Coordinates of C-alpha atoms in Angstrom, one line a residue:
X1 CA 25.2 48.9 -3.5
X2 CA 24.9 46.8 -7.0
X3 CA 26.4 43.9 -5.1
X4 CA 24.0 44.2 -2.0
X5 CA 20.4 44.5 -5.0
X6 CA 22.4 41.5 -6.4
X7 CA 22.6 39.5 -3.4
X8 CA 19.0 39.9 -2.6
X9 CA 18.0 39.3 -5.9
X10 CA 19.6 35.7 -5.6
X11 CA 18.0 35.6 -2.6
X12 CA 14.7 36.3 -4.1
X13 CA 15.2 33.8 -6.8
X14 CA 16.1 31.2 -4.5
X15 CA 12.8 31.4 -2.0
X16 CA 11.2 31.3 -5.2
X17 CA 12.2 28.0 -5.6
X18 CA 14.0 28.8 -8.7
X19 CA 17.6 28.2 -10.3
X20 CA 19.8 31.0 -12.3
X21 CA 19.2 28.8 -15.4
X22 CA 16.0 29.1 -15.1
X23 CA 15.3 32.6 -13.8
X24 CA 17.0 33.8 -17.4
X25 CA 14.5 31.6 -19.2
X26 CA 11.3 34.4 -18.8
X27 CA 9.3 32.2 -21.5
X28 CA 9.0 29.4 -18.3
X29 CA 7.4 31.8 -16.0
X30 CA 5.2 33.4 -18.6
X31 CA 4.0 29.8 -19.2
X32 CA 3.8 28.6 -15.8
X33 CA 1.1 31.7 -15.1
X34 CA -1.0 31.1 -18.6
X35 CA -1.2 27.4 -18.0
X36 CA -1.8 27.6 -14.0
X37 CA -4.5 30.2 -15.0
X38 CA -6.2 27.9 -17.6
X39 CA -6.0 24.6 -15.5
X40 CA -7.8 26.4 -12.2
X41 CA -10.4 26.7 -14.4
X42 CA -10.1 23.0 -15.9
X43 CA -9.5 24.2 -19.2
X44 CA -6.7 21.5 -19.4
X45 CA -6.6 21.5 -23.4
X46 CA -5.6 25.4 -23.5
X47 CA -3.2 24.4 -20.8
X48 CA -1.7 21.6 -22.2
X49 CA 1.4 23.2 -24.9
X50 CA 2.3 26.0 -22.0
X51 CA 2.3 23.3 -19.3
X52 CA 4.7 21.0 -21.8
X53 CA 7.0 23.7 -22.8
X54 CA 7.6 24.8 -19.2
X55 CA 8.1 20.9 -17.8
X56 CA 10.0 20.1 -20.4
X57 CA 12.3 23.1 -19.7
X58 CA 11.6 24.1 -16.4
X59 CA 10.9 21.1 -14.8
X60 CA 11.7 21.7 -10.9
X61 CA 10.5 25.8 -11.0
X62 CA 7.1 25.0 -9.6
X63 CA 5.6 21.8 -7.5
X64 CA 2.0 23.3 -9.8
X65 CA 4.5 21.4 -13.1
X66 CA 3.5 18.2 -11.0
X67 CA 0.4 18.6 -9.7
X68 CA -1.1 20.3 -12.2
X69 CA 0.4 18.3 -14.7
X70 CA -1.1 15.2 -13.4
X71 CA -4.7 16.9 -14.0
X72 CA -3.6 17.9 -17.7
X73 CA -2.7 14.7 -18.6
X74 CA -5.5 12.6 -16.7
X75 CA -8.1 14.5 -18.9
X76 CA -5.9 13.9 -22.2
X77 CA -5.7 10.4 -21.6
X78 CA -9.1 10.1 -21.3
X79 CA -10.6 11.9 -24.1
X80 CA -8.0 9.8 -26.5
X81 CA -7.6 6.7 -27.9
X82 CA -5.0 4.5 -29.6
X83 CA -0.8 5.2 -29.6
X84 CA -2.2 9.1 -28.7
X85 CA -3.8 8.0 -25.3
X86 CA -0.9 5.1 -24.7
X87 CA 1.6 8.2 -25.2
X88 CA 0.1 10.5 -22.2
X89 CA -0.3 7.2 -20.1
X90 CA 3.9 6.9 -20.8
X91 CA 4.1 10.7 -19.8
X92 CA 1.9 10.6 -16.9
X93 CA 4.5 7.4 -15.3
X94 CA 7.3 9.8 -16.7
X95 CA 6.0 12.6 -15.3
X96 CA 5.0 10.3 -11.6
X97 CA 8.9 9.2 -11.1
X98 CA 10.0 12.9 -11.7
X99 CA 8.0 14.2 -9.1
X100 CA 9.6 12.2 -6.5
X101 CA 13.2 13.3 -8.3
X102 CA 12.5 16.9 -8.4
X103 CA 10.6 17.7 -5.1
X104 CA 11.5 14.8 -2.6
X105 CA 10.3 16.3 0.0
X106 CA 6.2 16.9 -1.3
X107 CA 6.3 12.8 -2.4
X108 CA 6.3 9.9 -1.2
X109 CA 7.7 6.4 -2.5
X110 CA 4.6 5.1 -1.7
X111 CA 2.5 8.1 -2.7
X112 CA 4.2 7.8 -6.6
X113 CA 4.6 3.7 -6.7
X114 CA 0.4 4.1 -5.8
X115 CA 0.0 6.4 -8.6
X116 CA 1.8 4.2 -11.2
X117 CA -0.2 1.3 -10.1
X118 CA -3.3 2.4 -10.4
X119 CA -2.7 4.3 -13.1
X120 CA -1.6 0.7 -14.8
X121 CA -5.0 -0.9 -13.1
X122 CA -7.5 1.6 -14.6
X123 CA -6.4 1.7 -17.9
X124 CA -6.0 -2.5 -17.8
X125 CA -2.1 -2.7 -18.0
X126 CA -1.2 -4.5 -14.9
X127 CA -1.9 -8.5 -13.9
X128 CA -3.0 -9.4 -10.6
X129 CA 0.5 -10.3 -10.1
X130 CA 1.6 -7.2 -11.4
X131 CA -0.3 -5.4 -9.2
X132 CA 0.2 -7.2 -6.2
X133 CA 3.8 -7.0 -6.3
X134 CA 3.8 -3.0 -7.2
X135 CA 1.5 -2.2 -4.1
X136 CA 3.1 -5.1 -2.0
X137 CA 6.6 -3.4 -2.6
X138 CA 5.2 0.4 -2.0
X139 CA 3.2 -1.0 1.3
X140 CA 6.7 -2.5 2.5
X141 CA 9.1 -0.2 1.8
X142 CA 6.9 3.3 2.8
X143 CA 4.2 2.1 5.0
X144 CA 3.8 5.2 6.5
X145 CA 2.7 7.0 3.5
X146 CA 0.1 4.3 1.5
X147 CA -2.8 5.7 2.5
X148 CA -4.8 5.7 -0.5
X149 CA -8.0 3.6 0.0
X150 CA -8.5 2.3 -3.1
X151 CA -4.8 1.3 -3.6
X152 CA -5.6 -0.7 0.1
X153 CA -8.5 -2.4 -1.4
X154 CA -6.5 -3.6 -4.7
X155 CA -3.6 -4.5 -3.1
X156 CA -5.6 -7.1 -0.9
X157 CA -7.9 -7.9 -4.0
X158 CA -5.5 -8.6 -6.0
X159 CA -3.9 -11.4 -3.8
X160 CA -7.2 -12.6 -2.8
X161 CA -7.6 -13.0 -6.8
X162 CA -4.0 -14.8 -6.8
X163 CA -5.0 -17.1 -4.4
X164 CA -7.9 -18.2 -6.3
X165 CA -5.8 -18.9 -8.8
X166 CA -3.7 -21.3 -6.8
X167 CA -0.5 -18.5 -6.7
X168 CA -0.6 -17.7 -3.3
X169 CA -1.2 -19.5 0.2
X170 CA -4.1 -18.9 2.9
X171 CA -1.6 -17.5 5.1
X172 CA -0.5 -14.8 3.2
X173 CA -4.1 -14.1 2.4
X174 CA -4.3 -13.9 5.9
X175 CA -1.4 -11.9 6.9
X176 CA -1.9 -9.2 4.4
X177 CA -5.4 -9.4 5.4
X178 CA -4.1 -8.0 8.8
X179 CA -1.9 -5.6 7.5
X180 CA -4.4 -3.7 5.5
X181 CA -7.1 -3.2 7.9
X182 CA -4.5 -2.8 10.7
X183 CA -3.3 0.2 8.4
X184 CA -7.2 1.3 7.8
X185 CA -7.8 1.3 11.4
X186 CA -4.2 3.5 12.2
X187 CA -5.8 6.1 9.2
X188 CA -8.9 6.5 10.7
X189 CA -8.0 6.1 13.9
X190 CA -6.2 9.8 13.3
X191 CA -9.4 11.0 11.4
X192 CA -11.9 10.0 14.1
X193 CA -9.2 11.8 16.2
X194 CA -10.2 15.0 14.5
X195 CA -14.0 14.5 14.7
X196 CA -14.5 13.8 18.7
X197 CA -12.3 17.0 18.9
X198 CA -14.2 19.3 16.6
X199 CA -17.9 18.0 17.1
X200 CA -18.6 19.6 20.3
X201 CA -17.4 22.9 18.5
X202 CA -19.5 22.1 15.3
X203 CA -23.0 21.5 18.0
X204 CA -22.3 24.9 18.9
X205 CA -21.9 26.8 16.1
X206 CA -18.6 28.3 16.7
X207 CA -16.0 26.4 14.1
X208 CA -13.6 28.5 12.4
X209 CA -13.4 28.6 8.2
X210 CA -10.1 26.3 8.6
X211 CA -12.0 23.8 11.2
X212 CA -15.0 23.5 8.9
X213 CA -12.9 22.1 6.5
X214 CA -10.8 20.1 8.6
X215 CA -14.2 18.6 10.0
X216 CA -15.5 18.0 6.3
X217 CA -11.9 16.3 5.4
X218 CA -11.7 14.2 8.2
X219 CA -15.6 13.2 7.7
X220 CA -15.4 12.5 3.9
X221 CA -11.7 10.3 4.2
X222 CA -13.4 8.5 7.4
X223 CA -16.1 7.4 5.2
X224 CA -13.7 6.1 2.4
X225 CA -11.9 4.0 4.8
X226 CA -15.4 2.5 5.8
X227 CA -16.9 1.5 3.0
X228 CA -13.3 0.0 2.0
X229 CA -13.1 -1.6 4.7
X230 CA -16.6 -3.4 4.7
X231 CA -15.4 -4.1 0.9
X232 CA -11.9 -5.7 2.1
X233 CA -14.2 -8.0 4.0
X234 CA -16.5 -9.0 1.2
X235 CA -13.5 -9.9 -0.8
X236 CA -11.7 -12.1 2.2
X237 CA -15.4 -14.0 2.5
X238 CA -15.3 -17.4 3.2
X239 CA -12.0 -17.9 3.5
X240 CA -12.0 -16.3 7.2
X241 CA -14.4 -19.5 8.0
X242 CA -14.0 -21.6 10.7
X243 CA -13.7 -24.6 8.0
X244 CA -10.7 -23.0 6.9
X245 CA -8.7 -21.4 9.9
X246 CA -8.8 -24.2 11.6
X247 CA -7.3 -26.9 9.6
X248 CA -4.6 -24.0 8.8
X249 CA -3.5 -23.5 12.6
X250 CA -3.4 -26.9 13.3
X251 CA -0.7 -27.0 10.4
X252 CA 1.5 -24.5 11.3
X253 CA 0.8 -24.2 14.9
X254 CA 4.4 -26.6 15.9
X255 CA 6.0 -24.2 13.1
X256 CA 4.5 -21.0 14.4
X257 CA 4.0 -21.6 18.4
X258 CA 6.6 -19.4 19.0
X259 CA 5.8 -16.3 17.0
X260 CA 4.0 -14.0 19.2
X261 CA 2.7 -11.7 16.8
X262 CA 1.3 -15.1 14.5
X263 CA -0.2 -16.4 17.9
X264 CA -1.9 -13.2 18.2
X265 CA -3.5 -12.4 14.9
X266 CA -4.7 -16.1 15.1
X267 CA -6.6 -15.8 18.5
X268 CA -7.9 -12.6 17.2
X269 CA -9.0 -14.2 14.3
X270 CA -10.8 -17.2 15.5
X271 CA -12.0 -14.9 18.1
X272 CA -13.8 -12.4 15.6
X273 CA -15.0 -15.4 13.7
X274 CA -16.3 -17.5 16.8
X275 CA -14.2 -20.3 16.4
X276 CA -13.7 -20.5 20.6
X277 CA -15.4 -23.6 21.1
X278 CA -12.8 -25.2 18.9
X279 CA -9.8 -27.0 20.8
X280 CA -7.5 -25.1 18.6
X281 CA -8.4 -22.0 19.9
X282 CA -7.6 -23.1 23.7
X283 CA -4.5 -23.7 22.3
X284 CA -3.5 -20.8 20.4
X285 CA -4.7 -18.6 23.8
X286 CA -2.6 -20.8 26.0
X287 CA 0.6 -20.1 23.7
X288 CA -0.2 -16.5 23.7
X289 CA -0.4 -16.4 27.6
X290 CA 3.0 -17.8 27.8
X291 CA 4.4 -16.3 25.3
X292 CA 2.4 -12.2 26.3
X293 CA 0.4 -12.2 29.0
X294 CA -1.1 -9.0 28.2
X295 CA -4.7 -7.5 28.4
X296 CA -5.8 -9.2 25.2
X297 CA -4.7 -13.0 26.9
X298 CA -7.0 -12.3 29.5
X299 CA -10.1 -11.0 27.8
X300 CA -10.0 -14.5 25.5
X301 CA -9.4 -16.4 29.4
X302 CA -12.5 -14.6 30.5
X303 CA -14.1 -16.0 27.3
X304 CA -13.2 -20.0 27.9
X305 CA -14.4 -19.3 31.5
X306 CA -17.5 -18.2 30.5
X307 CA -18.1 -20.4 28.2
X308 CA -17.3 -23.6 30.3
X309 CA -19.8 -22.0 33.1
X310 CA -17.0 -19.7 35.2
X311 CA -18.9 -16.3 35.5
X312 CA -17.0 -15.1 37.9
X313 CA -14.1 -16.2 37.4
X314 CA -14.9 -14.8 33.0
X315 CA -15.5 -11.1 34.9
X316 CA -12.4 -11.7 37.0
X317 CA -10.6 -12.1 33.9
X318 CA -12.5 -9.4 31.9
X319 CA -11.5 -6.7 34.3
X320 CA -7.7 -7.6 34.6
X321 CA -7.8 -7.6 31.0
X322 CA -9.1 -4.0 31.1
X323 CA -7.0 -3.4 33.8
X324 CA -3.6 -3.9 32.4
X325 CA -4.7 -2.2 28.8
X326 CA -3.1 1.6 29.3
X327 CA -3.7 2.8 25.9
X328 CA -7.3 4.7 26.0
X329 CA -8.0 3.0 22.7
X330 CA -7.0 -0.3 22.9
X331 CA -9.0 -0.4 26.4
X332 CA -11.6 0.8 24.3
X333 CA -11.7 -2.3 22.0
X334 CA -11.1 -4.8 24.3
X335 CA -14.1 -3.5 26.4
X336 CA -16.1 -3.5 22.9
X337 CA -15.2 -6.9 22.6
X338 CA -16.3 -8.1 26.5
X339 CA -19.6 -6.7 25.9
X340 CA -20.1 -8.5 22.6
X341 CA -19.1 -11.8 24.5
X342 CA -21.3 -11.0 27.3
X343 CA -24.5 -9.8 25.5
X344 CA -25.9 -13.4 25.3
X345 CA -26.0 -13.8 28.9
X346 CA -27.0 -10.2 29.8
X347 CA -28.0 -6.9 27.7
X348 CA -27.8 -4.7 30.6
X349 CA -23.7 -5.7 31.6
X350 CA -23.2 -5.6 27.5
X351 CA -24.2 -2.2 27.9
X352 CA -21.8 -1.0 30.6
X353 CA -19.3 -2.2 29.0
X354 CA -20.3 -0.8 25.9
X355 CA -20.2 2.3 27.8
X356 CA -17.0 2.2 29.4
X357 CA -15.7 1.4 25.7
X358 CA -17.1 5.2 24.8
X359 CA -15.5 6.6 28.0
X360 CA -12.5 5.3 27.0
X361 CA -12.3 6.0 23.5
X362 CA -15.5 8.6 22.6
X363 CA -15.7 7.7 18.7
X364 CA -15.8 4.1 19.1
X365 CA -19.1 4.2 16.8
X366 CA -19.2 0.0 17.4
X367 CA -20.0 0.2 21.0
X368 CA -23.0 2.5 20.2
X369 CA -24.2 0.4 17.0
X370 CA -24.1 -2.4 19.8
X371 CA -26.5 -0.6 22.7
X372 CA -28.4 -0.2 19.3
X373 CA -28.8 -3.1 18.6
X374 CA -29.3 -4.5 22.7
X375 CA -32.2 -2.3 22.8
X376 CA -33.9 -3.0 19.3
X377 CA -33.7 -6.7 21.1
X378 CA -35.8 -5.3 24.1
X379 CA -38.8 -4.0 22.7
X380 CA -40.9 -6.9 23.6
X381 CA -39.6 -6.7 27.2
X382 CA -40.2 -3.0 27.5
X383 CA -43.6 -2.2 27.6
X384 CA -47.1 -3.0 28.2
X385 CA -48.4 -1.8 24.9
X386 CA -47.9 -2.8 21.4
X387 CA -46.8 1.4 21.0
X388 CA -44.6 1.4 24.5
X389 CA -42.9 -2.2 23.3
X390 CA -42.3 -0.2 19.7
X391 CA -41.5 3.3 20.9
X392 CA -38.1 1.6 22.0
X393 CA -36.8 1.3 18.5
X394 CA -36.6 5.4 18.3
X395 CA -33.7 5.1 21.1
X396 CA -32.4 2.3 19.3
X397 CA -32.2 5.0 16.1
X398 CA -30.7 7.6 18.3
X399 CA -27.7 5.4 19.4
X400 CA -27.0 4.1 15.8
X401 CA -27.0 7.9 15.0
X402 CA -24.6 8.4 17.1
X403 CA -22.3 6.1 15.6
X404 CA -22.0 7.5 12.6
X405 CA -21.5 11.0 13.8
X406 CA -18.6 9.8 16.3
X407 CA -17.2 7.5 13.3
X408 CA -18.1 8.8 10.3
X409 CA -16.2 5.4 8.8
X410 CA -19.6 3.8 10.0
X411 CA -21.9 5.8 8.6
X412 CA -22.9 3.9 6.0
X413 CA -24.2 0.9 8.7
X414 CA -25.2 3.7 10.7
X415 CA -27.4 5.0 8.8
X416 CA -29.3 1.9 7.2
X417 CA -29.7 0.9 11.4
X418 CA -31.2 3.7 12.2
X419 CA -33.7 3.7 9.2
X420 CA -34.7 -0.3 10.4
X421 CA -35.2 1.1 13.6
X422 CA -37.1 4.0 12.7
X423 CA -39.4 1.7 10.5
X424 CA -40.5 -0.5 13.0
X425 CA -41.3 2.4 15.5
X426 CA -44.8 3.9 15.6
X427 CA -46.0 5.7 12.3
X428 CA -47.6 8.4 12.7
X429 CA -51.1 7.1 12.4
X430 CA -49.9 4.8 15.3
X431 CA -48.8 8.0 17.2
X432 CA -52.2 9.8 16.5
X433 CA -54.4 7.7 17.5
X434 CA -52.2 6.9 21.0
X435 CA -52.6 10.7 21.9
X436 CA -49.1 10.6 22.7
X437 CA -47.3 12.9 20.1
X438 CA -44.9 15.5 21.7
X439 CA -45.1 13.3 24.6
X440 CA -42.5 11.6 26.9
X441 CA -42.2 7.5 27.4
X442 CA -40.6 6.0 30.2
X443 CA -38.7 2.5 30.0
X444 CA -39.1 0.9 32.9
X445 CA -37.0 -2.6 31.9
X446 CA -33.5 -2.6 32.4
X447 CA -33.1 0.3 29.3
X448 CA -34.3 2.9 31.6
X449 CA -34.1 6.4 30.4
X450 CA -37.2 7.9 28.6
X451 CA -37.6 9.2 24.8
X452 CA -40.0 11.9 23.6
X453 CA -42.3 10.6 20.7
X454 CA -42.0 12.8 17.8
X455 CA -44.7 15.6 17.4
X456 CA -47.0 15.2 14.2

């Protein structure tokens, strides 16, 4: 019987996470429950001698020795100064590379090389090359795990900044540039994932405690990834510029010609940037048709076509591009991408393939920002009345709505469209005097549909 209580007292121990050494030190657990208690409060002063003694001690009896730990020292390093504050700056990198040595499996390389780096950024340790070359390594080596916005943002910044500097080539610039936001779009990519399947849910009321959460999660890191996205644009600027693309292919294109995925990021990237009527860009699409004829070849064909007068042969090419695209959300942007190209020569086939961008993939928040924006260029042509032509800019509100609720990474654009729109809608002494509040208005241009003007 003593060896069986024994047994499952090792047992015990073990679940617990703990080692014999440790489970005959009772000072660590004492600690562990008087500093946990003080820190869920944020009383991280009170917390800081149990949390030492215990870490020092103790160090792998409790993940809290990290996480908390990382709190307790954050809020001593910044209410000191001098050789006290560079001290817990010392302990907090200490303390970063043990958590990866005593629970492998709750860190990541990336997640602890982030950490260090911006802990070096914020408290203005690290150069730009410094920098670069911390987050370059940790983006390399553990992709899958550098997720942290702001580390995203400063890894490209700080190239951007060594560039300037005359450190680092355009191409890089360029290649990193792709990186990072193909790695934003992956993130929230998952996140919008989450929203489209717990909106409908959320309209009706009946989300569970852990869904609400998940919703608010997904929403809140969605949004991060937006605005550093839009601030990952800023920084690359004028350097995307046709002005500077263009000389750059043409020097490396008998070097590169035969690298598909350089072929392909540099049609993307004079496509995004409207280079097309540039010979170069004939040429990079003609390499990339050899080299893949896939879905995106054929959307940039229907581009050159359209362009040089070939409607129908630019829709022939636009639907075998969305044709031989199987994954729902690459469909989805190619589609996006037709409609913008098309949306010159007619609003009403921008929208439908705006549309079949949603069907394909529901949170594409672009395509609606796009009808938005189609109809906001309508309102003279939809109406007979100055209030009619104007009452279109409420639909064109509603769609940009929509937007951000589908991709809460566009919110921020979102929401300042729909407020433009809303502005130049009737005010309310405009929908007093029309009689018309509470009322329905029909579009009888190629918008159709109706929208109710608000009640006063």
């Amino acid at each position: 019987m003593k060896t069986k209580h024994y047994l499952t007292m090792i047992a015990i121990l073990m679940s617990m996470g703990l080692s014999m050494a440790q489970a005959q030190n009772p000072e660590c657990m004492t600690n562990l429950s008087i500093y946990a208690e003080h820190a869920k409060v944020k009383n991280y002063d009170a917390a800081y001698e149990p949390w030492k003694m215990v870490y020092e001690s103790c160090p792998d009896i409790n993940k809290a020795n990290f996480s908390y730990g990382e709190k307790i020292l954050s809020h001593k390093i910044k209410n000191s100064s001098g050789t006290d504050k560079d001290g817990y700056i010392q302990d907090l990198m200490s303390l970063y590379d043990n958590s990866l040595k005593y629970f492998p499996n709750k860190f990541s390389k990336a997640g602890v090389a982030i950490d260090k780096a911006l802990l070096s950024y914020d408290n203005k340790m690290a150069s730009d090359d410094q920098l670069y070359d911390m987050l370059g390594t940790a983006f390399q080596g553990d992709r899958k795990n550098f997720k942290n916005p702001k580390a995203l943002y400063l890894y490209f910044s700080s190239l951007v900044d060594l560039h300037g500097a005359g450190k680092k080539d355009l191409q890089e610039v360029f290649d990193v540039y792709d990186d990072v936001t193909e790695k934003v779009e992956e993130e929230n990519k998952k996140l919008t994932g989450i929203v489209t399947k717990l909106l409908p849910k959320d309209s009706l009321g009946t989300l569970t405690s852990k869904e609400k959460r998940q919703l608010k999660a997904a929403t809140t890191n969605s949004k991060s990834y937006g605005k550093i996205a839009g601030s990952i644009d800023s920084k690359l600027g004028a350097l995307a510029d046709c002005g500077n693309l263009i000389p750059l292919y043409e020097k490396s294109y008998e070097a590169k010609k035969g690298d598909v995925s350089w072929v392909k990021r540099a049609v993307g990237r004079m496509f995004s940037k409207e280079c097309t009527d540039d010979p170069m860009f004939r040429k990079l699409f003609e390499a990339q048709l050899a080299l893949d004829p896939s879905a995106d070849a054929y959307m940039y064909g229907g581009v050159l076509k359209q362009k040089s007068g070939d409607s129908k042969g630019a829709i022939a090419d636009f639907n075998k591009a969305v044709e031989l695209e199987t994954d729902p959300y690459r469909k989805s942007n190619i589609l996006y991408k037709i409609a913008t190209t098309v949306r010159r020569s007619s609003k009403s086939q921008a929208r439908s393939y705006a549309l079949k961008a949603i069907n394909a993939n529901s949170s594409n928040g672009k395509a609606y920002l796009l009808i938005a924006n189609l109809y906001a260029g309508s309102a003279n042509a939809c109406g007979t009345t100055a209030f009619e032509k104007r009452a279109i800019y409420w639909k064109a509100a509603e769609m940009a709505r929509k937007a951000g609720r589908v991709d809460p990474s566009l919110s921020g654009r979102a929401s300042k469209s729909a407020s433009s729109y809303n502005a130049k809608a009737p005010d309310k002494t405009m929908i007093f005097n029309s009689g018309m509040a509470g009322k329905t208005i029909s579009f009888k241009c190629w918008v159709g549909g109706s929208v109710k003007v608000p009640s006063l």
